[in-house]
Amino acid sequence: MTAPEDSCAICEIDDKGEKYRVCWGLVNGGRPTSEFPSHLMNHEVKKAASNGAHRVIYHAHPANTIALTFVLPLTDEAFTRELWEMATECPVVFPSGIGVVPWMVPGGRDIAVATSELMKQYDVAIWAHHGMFCSGEDFDLTFGLMHTVEKSAEILVKVYSMTGGAKRQTIQPDEFRHLAVDFGVTLPEKFLFEK
């Protein structure tokens, strides 16, 4: 990108949260992404849920995560459990789990509302066949969160490619419980079902 001011922006939102003004960028006719409402709703929800600690909403289109939306059930439970199983650090990095929005037209109010509802309980929301939203206190933590989810998705894609989905061994529910105790995290029981 040789001219970031063409497609990037710093925007200020008014006190009522109803209007914005571009403080920098979007020159030469640029406009905010059609997903701007999703970003703003997620900011509002995460600010309230984290007592103002979460200041970053990051959206991207990671290929392996998107690929999994074609083969895994589009449920929070399926995505969380499968991705937790791929790397021991995953339940430590995203202990509350992952929310999944079924396919919807991006850029509109409906998908923004659906995503913000998931963000009340998760720091990660996956849009089926499209991408992912992550929330965090700063950009490094938020980027690291998305990177960890995508790395786990890449491992799962490789496992599926090698085995057709069958795993010889994996992390079991009681092993997740022991991990949670040792690392001081709370893992919701709804993700620790027997397979």
PDB file of C-alpha atoms in Angstrom:
ATOM      1  CA  MET A   1       0.000   0.000   0.000  1.00  0.00           C
ATOM      2  CA  THR A   2       1.722   3.142  -1.165  1.00  0.00           C
ATOM      3  CA  ALA A   3      -1.012   5.599  -0.159  1.00  0.00           C
ATOM      4  CA  PRO A   4      -2.673   4.438   3.093  1.00  0.00           C
ATOM      5  CA  GLU A   5      -4.578   7.710   3.327  1.00  0.00           C
ATOM      6  CA  ASP A   6      -6.663   6.537   0.341  1.00  0.00           C
ATOM      7  CA  SER A   7      -8.181   3.529   2.096  1.00  0.00           C
ATOM      8  CA  CYS A   8      -7.460   3.938   5.827  1.00  0.00           C
ATOM      9  CA  ALA A   9      -9.052   6.348   8.249  1.00  0.00           C
ATOM     10  CA  ILE A  10      -9.160   7.669  11.762  1.00  0.00           C
ATOM     11  CA  CYS A  11     -12.743   8.586  12.603  1.00  0.00           C
ATOM     12  CA  GLU A  12     -14.256  10.422  15.548  1.00  0.00           C
ATOM     13  CA  ILE A  13     -17.707   9.356  16.735  1.00  0.00           C
ATOM     14  CA  ASP A  14     -20.007  11.994  18.241  1.00  0.00           C
ATOM     15  CA  ASP A  15     -21.165  11.837  21.877  1.00  0.00           C
ATOM     16  CA  LYS A  16     -24.484  10.226  20.912  1.00  0.00           C
ATOM     17  CA  GLY A  17     -22.817   7.575  18.761  1.00  0.00           C
ATOM     18  CA  GLU A  18     -24.907   8.619  15.783  1.00  0.00           C
ATOM     19  CA  LYS A  19     -22.462  10.410  13.505  1.00  0.00           C
ATOM     20  CA  TYR A  20     -18.813  10.245  12.614  1.00  0.00           C
ATOM     21  CA  ARG A  21     -16.292  12.541  11.069  1.00  0.00           C
ATOM     22  CA  VAL A  22     -13.111  11.544   9.303  1.00  0.00           C
ATOM     23  CA  CYS A  23     -10.128  13.064  11.127  1.00  0.00           C
ATOM     24  CA  TRP A  24      -7.550  11.585   8.781  1.00  0.00           C
ATOM     25  CA  GLY A  25      -7.564   9.491   5.616  1.00  0.00           C
ATOM     26  CA  LEU A  26     -10.139   8.389   3.070  1.00  0.00           C
ATOM     27  CA  VAL A  27      -8.937  11.017   0.656  1.00  0.00           C
ATOM     28  CA  ASN A  28      -9.813  10.845  -3.029  1.00  0.00           C
ATOM     29  CA  GLY A  29     -13.412   9.818  -2.334  1.00  0.00           C
ATOM     30  CA  GLY A  30     -12.773   6.970   0.098  1.00  0.00           C
ATOM     31  CA  ARG A  31     -15.532   5.926   2.475  1.00  0.00           C
ATOM     32  CA  PRO A  32     -15.615   3.722   5.585  1.00  0.00           C
ATOM     33  CA  THR A  33     -16.189   0.021   4.992  1.00  0.00           C
ATOM     34  CA  SER A  34     -19.773  -1.201   4.740  1.00  0.00           C
ATOM     35  CA  GLU A  35     -18.944  -3.174   7.900  1.00  0.00           C
ATOM     36  CA  PHE A  36     -18.497   0.060   9.890  1.00  0.00           C
ATOM     37  CA  PRO A  37     -21.792  -0.564  11.797  1.00  0.00           C
ATOM     38  CA  SER A  38     -20.475  -3.959  12.950  1.00  0.00           C
ATOM     39  CA  HIS A  39     -17.249  -2.377  14.164  1.00  0.00           C
ATOM     40  CA  LEU A  40     -19.124   0.328  16.050  1.00  0.00           C
ATOM     41  CA  MET A  41     -21.658  -2.020  17.668  1.00  0.00           C
ATOM     42  CA  ASN A  42     -18.844  -4.335  18.718  1.00  0.00           C
ATOM     43  CA  HIS A  43     -16.960  -1.419  20.255  1.00  0.00           C
ATOM     44  CA  GLU A  44     -20.061  -0.436  22.212  1.00  0.00           C
ATOM     45  CA  VAL A  45     -20.679  -3.969  23.503  1.00  0.00           C
ATOM     46  CA  LYS A  46     -17.056  -4.735  24.366  1.00  0.00           C
ATOM     47  CA  LYS A  47     -16.548  -1.395  26.084  1.00  0.00           C
ATOM     48  CA  ALA A  48     -19.487  -2.179  28.379  1.00  0.00           C
ATOM     49  CA  ALA A  49     -18.563  -5.850  28.876  1.00  0.00           C
ATOM     50  CA  SER A  50     -14.935  -5.074  29.757  1.00  0.00           C
ATOM     51  CA  ASN A  51     -15.476  -1.900  31.816  1.00  0.00           C
ATOM     52  CA  GLY A  52     -13.745   0.052  29.067  1.00  0.00           C
ATOM     53  CA  ALA A  53     -10.653  -2.171  28.898  1.00  0.00           C
ATOM     54  CA  HIS A  54     -11.296  -3.469  25.355  1.00  0.00           C
ATOM     55  CA  ARG A  55     -10.371  -0.726  22.909  1.00  0.00           C
ATOM     56  CA  VAL A  56      -9.657  -2.679  19.701  1.00  0.00           C
ATOM     57  CA  ILE A  57     -12.023  -4.413  17.279  1.00  0.00           C
ATOM     58  CA  TYR A  58     -10.117  -6.225  14.540  1.00  0.00           C
ATOM     59  CA  HIS A  59     -11.771  -7.736  11.460  1.00  0.00           C
ATOM     60  CA  ALA A  60      -9.980  -9.839   8.857  1.00  0.00           C
ATOM     61  CA  HIS A  61     -10.569 -12.671   6.414  1.00  0.00           C
ATOM     62  CA  PRO A  62      -8.297 -15.550   7.552  1.00  0.00           C
ATOM     63  CA  ALA A  63      -8.409 -18.338   4.975  1.00  0.00           C
ATOM     64  CA  ASN A  64      -8.247 -21.401   7.231  1.00  0.00           C
ATOM     65  CA  THR A  65     -10.943 -20.141   9.573  1.00  0.00           C
ATOM     66  CA  ILE A  66     -13.192 -19.360   6.618  1.00  0.00           C
ATOM     67  CA  ALA A  67     -12.522 -22.818   5.144  1.00  0.00           C
ATOM     68  CA  LEU A  68     -13.737 -24.445   8.359  1.00  0.00           C
ATOM     69  CA  THR A  69     -17.095 -22.683   8.026  1.00  0.00           C
ATOM     70  CA  PHE A  70     -17.745 -25.024   5.086  1.00  0.00           C
ATOM     71  CA  VAL A  71     -17.096 -28.251   7.016  1.00  0.00           C
ATOM     72  CA  LEU A  72     -17.826 -27.696  10.720  1.00  0.00           C
ATOM     73  CA  PRO A  73     -21.307 -27.230  12.157  1.00  0.00           C
ATOM     74  CA  LEU A  74     -21.912 -23.484  12.461  1.00  0.00           C
ATOM     75  CA  THR A  75     -22.232 -23.570  16.242  1.00  0.00           C
ATOM     76  CA  ASP A  76     -20.233 -21.953  19.012  1.00  0.00           C
ATOM     77  CA  GLU A  77     -19.741 -25.369  20.597  1.00  0.00           C
ATOM     78  CA  ALA A  78     -18.344 -27.077  17.484  1.00  0.00           C
ATOM     79  CA  PHE A  79     -15.926 -24.281  16.575  1.00  0.00           C
ATOM     80  CA  THR A  80     -14.687 -23.714  20.098  1.00  0.00           C
ATOM     81  CA  ARG A  81     -14.100 -27.358  20.889  1.00  0.00           C
ATOM     82  CA  GLU A  82     -12.419 -28.211  17.583  1.00  0.00           C
ATOM     83  CA  LEU A  83     -10.103 -25.207  17.750  1.00  0.00           C
ATOM     84  CA  TRP A  84      -9.310 -25.745  21.445  1.00  0.00           C
ATOM     85  CA  GLU A  85      -8.226 -29.297  20.609  1.00  0.00           C
ATOM     86  CA  MET A  86      -5.680 -28.179  18.026  1.00  0.00           C
ATOM     87  CA  ALA A  87      -3.250 -26.409  20.370  1.00  0.00           C
ATOM     88  CA  THR A  88      -2.920 -26.488  24.142  1.00  0.00           C
ATOM     89  CA  GLU A  89      -2.666 -22.692  24.420  1.00  0.00           C
ATOM     90  CA  CYS A  90      -6.032 -22.118  22.711  1.00  0.00           C
ATOM     91  CA  PRO A  91      -8.278 -22.548  25.777  1.00  0.00           C
ATOM     92  CA  VAL A  92      -5.873 -20.271  27.666  1.00  0.00           C
ATOM     93  CA  VAL A  93      -5.879 -17.586  24.934  1.00  0.00           C
ATOM     94  CA  PHE A  94      -9.646 -17.664  24.271  1.00  0.00           C
ATOM     95  CA  PRO A  95     -11.157 -19.343  27.369  1.00  0.00           C
ATOM     96  CA  SER A  96     -14.660 -17.954  26.864  1.00  0.00           C
ATOM     97  CA  GLY A  97     -14.867 -19.676  23.468  1.00  0.00           C
ATOM     98  CA  ILE A  98     -15.822 -18.543  19.985  1.00  0.00           C
ATOM     99  CA  GLY A  99     -19.149 -17.331  18.650  1.00  0.00           C
ATOM    100  CA  VAL A 100     -20.355 -18.155  15.145  1.00  0.00           C
ATOM    101  CA  VAL A 101     -22.675 -16.069  12.980  1.00  0.00           C
ATOM    102  CA  PRO A 102     -24.322 -18.122  10.228  1.00  0.00           C
ATOM    103  CA  TRP A 103     -24.050 -16.684   6.743  1.00  0.00           C
ATOM    104  CA  MET A 104     -25.691 -13.279   6.428  1.00  0.00           C
ATOM    105  CA  VAL A 105     -25.237 -10.414   3.995  1.00  0.00           C
ATOM    106  CA  PRO A 106     -22.233  -8.456   5.334  1.00  0.00           C
ATOM    107  CA  GLY A 107     -22.402  -4.740   5.924  1.00  0.00           C
ATOM    108  CA  GLY A 108     -25.946  -4.469   7.187  1.00  0.00           C
ATOM    109  CA  ARG A 109     -27.652  -3.953  10.509  1.00  0.00           C
ATOM    110  CA  ASP A 110     -28.739  -7.590  10.944  1.00  0.00           C
ATOM    111  CA  ILE A 111     -25.223  -9.019  10.889  1.00  0.00           C
ATOM    112  CA  ALA A 112     -23.966  -6.164  13.079  1.00  0.00           C
ATOM    113  CA  VAL A 113     -26.620  -6.957  15.707  1.00  0.00           C
ATOM    114  CA  ALA A 114     -25.957 -10.715  15.530  1.00  0.00           C
ATOM    115  CA  THR A 115     -22.225 -10.163  15.947  1.00  0.00           C
ATOM    116  CA  SER A 116     -22.594  -7.721  18.805  1.00  0.00           C
ATOM    117  CA  GLU A 117     -24.854 -10.203  20.634  1.00  0.00           C
ATOM    118  CA  LEU A 118     -22.083 -12.815  20.425  1.00  0.00           C
ATOM    119  CA  MET A 119     -19.481 -10.278  21.537  1.00  0.00           C
ATOM    120  CA  LYS A 120     -21.336  -9.909  24.835  1.00  0.00           C
ATOM    121  CA  GLN A 121     -19.928 -13.299  25.819  1.00  0.00           C
ATOM    122  CA  TYR A 122     -16.979 -13.917  23.470  1.00  0.00           C
ATOM    123  CA  ASP A 123     -13.889 -12.032  22.298  1.00  0.00           C
ATOM    124  CA  VAL A 124     -14.016 -13.851  18.935  1.00  0.00           C
ATOM    125  CA  ALA A 125     -16.884 -14.018  16.444  1.00  0.00           C
ATOM    126  CA  ILE A 126     -16.641 -15.853  13.132  1.00  0.00           C
ATOM    127  CA  TRP A 127     -18.785 -14.865  10.170  1.00  0.00           C
ATOM    128  CA  ALA A 128     -19.547 -17.994   8.156  1.00  0.00           C
ATOM    129  CA  HIS A 129     -17.917 -17.929   4.707  1.00  0.00           C
ATOM    130  CA  HIS A 130     -16.491 -14.448   5.315  1.00  0.00           C
ATOM    131  CA  GLY A 131     -14.133 -13.745   8.203  1.00  0.00           C
ATOM    132  CA  MET A 132     -13.577 -13.055  11.870  1.00  0.00           C
ATOM    133  CA  PHE A 133     -13.915 -10.292  14.443  1.00  0.00           C
ATOM    134  CA  CYS A 134     -11.719 -10.155  17.537  1.00  0.00           C
ATOM    135  CA  SER A 135     -11.732  -7.796  20.491  1.00  0.00           C
ATOM    136  CA  GLY A 136      -8.985  -6.911  22.929  1.00  0.00           C
ATOM    137  CA  GLU A 137      -7.351  -4.327  25.136  1.00  0.00           C
ATOM    138  CA  ASP A 138      -4.723  -3.297  22.600  1.00  0.00           C
ATOM    139  CA  PHE A 139      -3.748  -4.139  19.048  1.00  0.00           C
ATOM    140  CA  ASP A 140      -0.972  -6.573  20.002  1.00  0.00           C
ATOM    141  CA  LEU A 141      -3.299  -8.694  22.155  1.00  0.00           C
ATOM    142  CA  THR A 142      -6.106  -8.551  19.601  1.00  0.00           C
ATOM    143  CA  PHE A 143      -3.846  -9.410  16.665  1.00  0.00           C
ATOM    144  CA  GLY A 144      -2.356 -12.237  18.743  1.00  0.00           C
ATOM    145  CA  LEU A 145      -5.827 -13.559  19.510  1.00  0.00           C
ATOM    146  CA  MET A 146      -6.782 -13.665  15.843  1.00  0.00           C
ATOM    147  CA  HIS A 147      -3.423 -15.203  14.962  1.00  0.00           C
ATOM    148  CA  THR A 148      -3.936 -17.953  17.555  1.00  0.00           C
ATOM    149  CA  VAL A 149      -7.428 -18.771  16.274  1.00  0.00           C
ATOM    150  CA  GLU A 150      -6.186 -18.835  12.667  1.00  0.00           C
ATOM    151  CA  LYS A 151      -3.155 -20.969  13.574  1.00  0.00           C
ATOM    152  CA  SER A 152      -5.459 -23.447  15.291  1.00  0.00           C
ATOM    153  CA  ALA A 153      -7.730 -23.430  12.231  1.00  0.00           C
ATOM    154  CA  GLU A 154      -4.726 -24.126  10.001  1.00  0.00           C
ATOM    155  CA  ILE A 155      -3.796 -27.147  12.117  1.00  0.00           C
ATOM    156  CA  LEU A 156      -7.381 -28.425  11.935  1.00  0.00           C
ATOM    157  CA  VAL A 157      -7.450 -27.980   8.158  1.00  0.00           C
ATOM    158  CA  LYS A 158      -4.244 -30.052   7.962  1.00  0.00           C
ATOM    159  CA  VAL A 159      -5.697 -32.752  10.248  1.00  0.00           C
ATOM    160  CA  TYR A 160      -8.811 -32.913   8.066  1.00  0.00           C
ATOM    161  CA  SER A 161      -6.637 -33.067   4.951  1.00  0.00           C
ATOM    162  CA  MET A 162      -4.556 -35.933   6.322  1.00  0.00           C
ATOM    163  CA  THR A 163      -7.315 -37.957   7.935  1.00  0.00           C
ATOM    164  CA  GLY A 164     -10.642 -36.935   6.487  1.00  0.00           C
ATOM    165  CA  GLY A 165     -11.589 -35.598   9.915  1.00  0.00           C
ATOM    166  CA  ALA A 166     -10.754 -38.621  12.053  1.00  0.00           C
ATOM    167  CA  LYS A 167      -8.369 -37.989  14.944  1.00  0.00           C
ATOM    168  CA  ARG A 168      -6.370 -40.772  16.545  1.00  0.00           C
ATOM    169  CA  GLN A 169      -5.938 -38.779  19.764  1.00  0.00           C
ATOM    170  CA  THR A 170      -6.883 -35.366  21.107  1.00  0.00           C
ATOM    171  CA  ILE A 171      -7.276 -33.380  24.308  1.00  0.00           C
ATOM    172  CA  GLN A 172     -10.087 -34.819  26.418  1.00  0.00           C
ATOM    173  CA  PRO A 173     -12.637 -32.901  28.576  1.00  0.00           C
ATOM    174  CA  ASP A 174     -10.960 -33.746  31.894  1.00  0.00           C
ATOM    175  CA  GLU A 175      -7.604 -32.717  30.455  1.00  0.00           C
ATOM    176  CA  PHE A 176      -9.110 -29.320  29.571  1.00  0.00           C
ATOM    177  CA  ARG A 177     -10.383 -29.063  33.156  1.00  0.00           C
ATOM    178  CA  HIS A 178      -6.882 -29.760  34.530  1.00  0.00           C
ATOM    179  CA  LEU A 179      -5.427 -27.194  32.127  1.00  0.00           C
ATOM    180  CA  ALA A 180      -7.963 -24.610  33.320  1.00  0.00           C
ATOM    181  CA  VAL A 181      -6.953 -25.157  36.956  1.00  0.00           C
ATOM    182  CA  ASP A 182      -3.226 -24.941  36.216  1.00  0.00           C
ATOM    183  CA  PHE A 183      -3.588 -21.761  34.124  1.00  0.00           C
ATOM    184  CA  GLY A 184      -6.255 -20.104  36.266  1.00  0.00           C
ATOM    185  CA  VAL A 185      -8.903 -19.807  33.560  1.00  0.00           C
ATOM    186  CA  THR A 186     -12.576 -20.714  33.587  1.00  0.00           C
ATOM    187  CA  LEU A 187     -13.712 -22.893  30.703  1.00  0.00           C
ATOM    188  CA  PRO A 188     -17.477 -23.099  30.126  1.00  0.00           C
ATOM    189  CA  GLU A 189     -18.731 -26.652  30.567  1.00  0.00           C
ATOM    190  CA  LYS A 190     -20.858 -26.397  27.419  1.00  0.00           C
ATOM    191  CA  PHE A 191     -17.621 -26.848  25.433  1.00  0.00           C
ATOM    192  CA  LEU A 192     -16.390 -29.847  27.440  1.00  0.00           C
ATOM    193  CA  PHE A 193     -18.881 -32.388  26.152  1.00  0.00           C
ATOM    194  CA  GLU A 194     -17.975 -36.026  25.521  1.00  0.00           C
ATOM    195  CA  LYS A 195     -17.593 -36.877  21.838  1.00  0.00           C
TER     196      LYS A 195
END
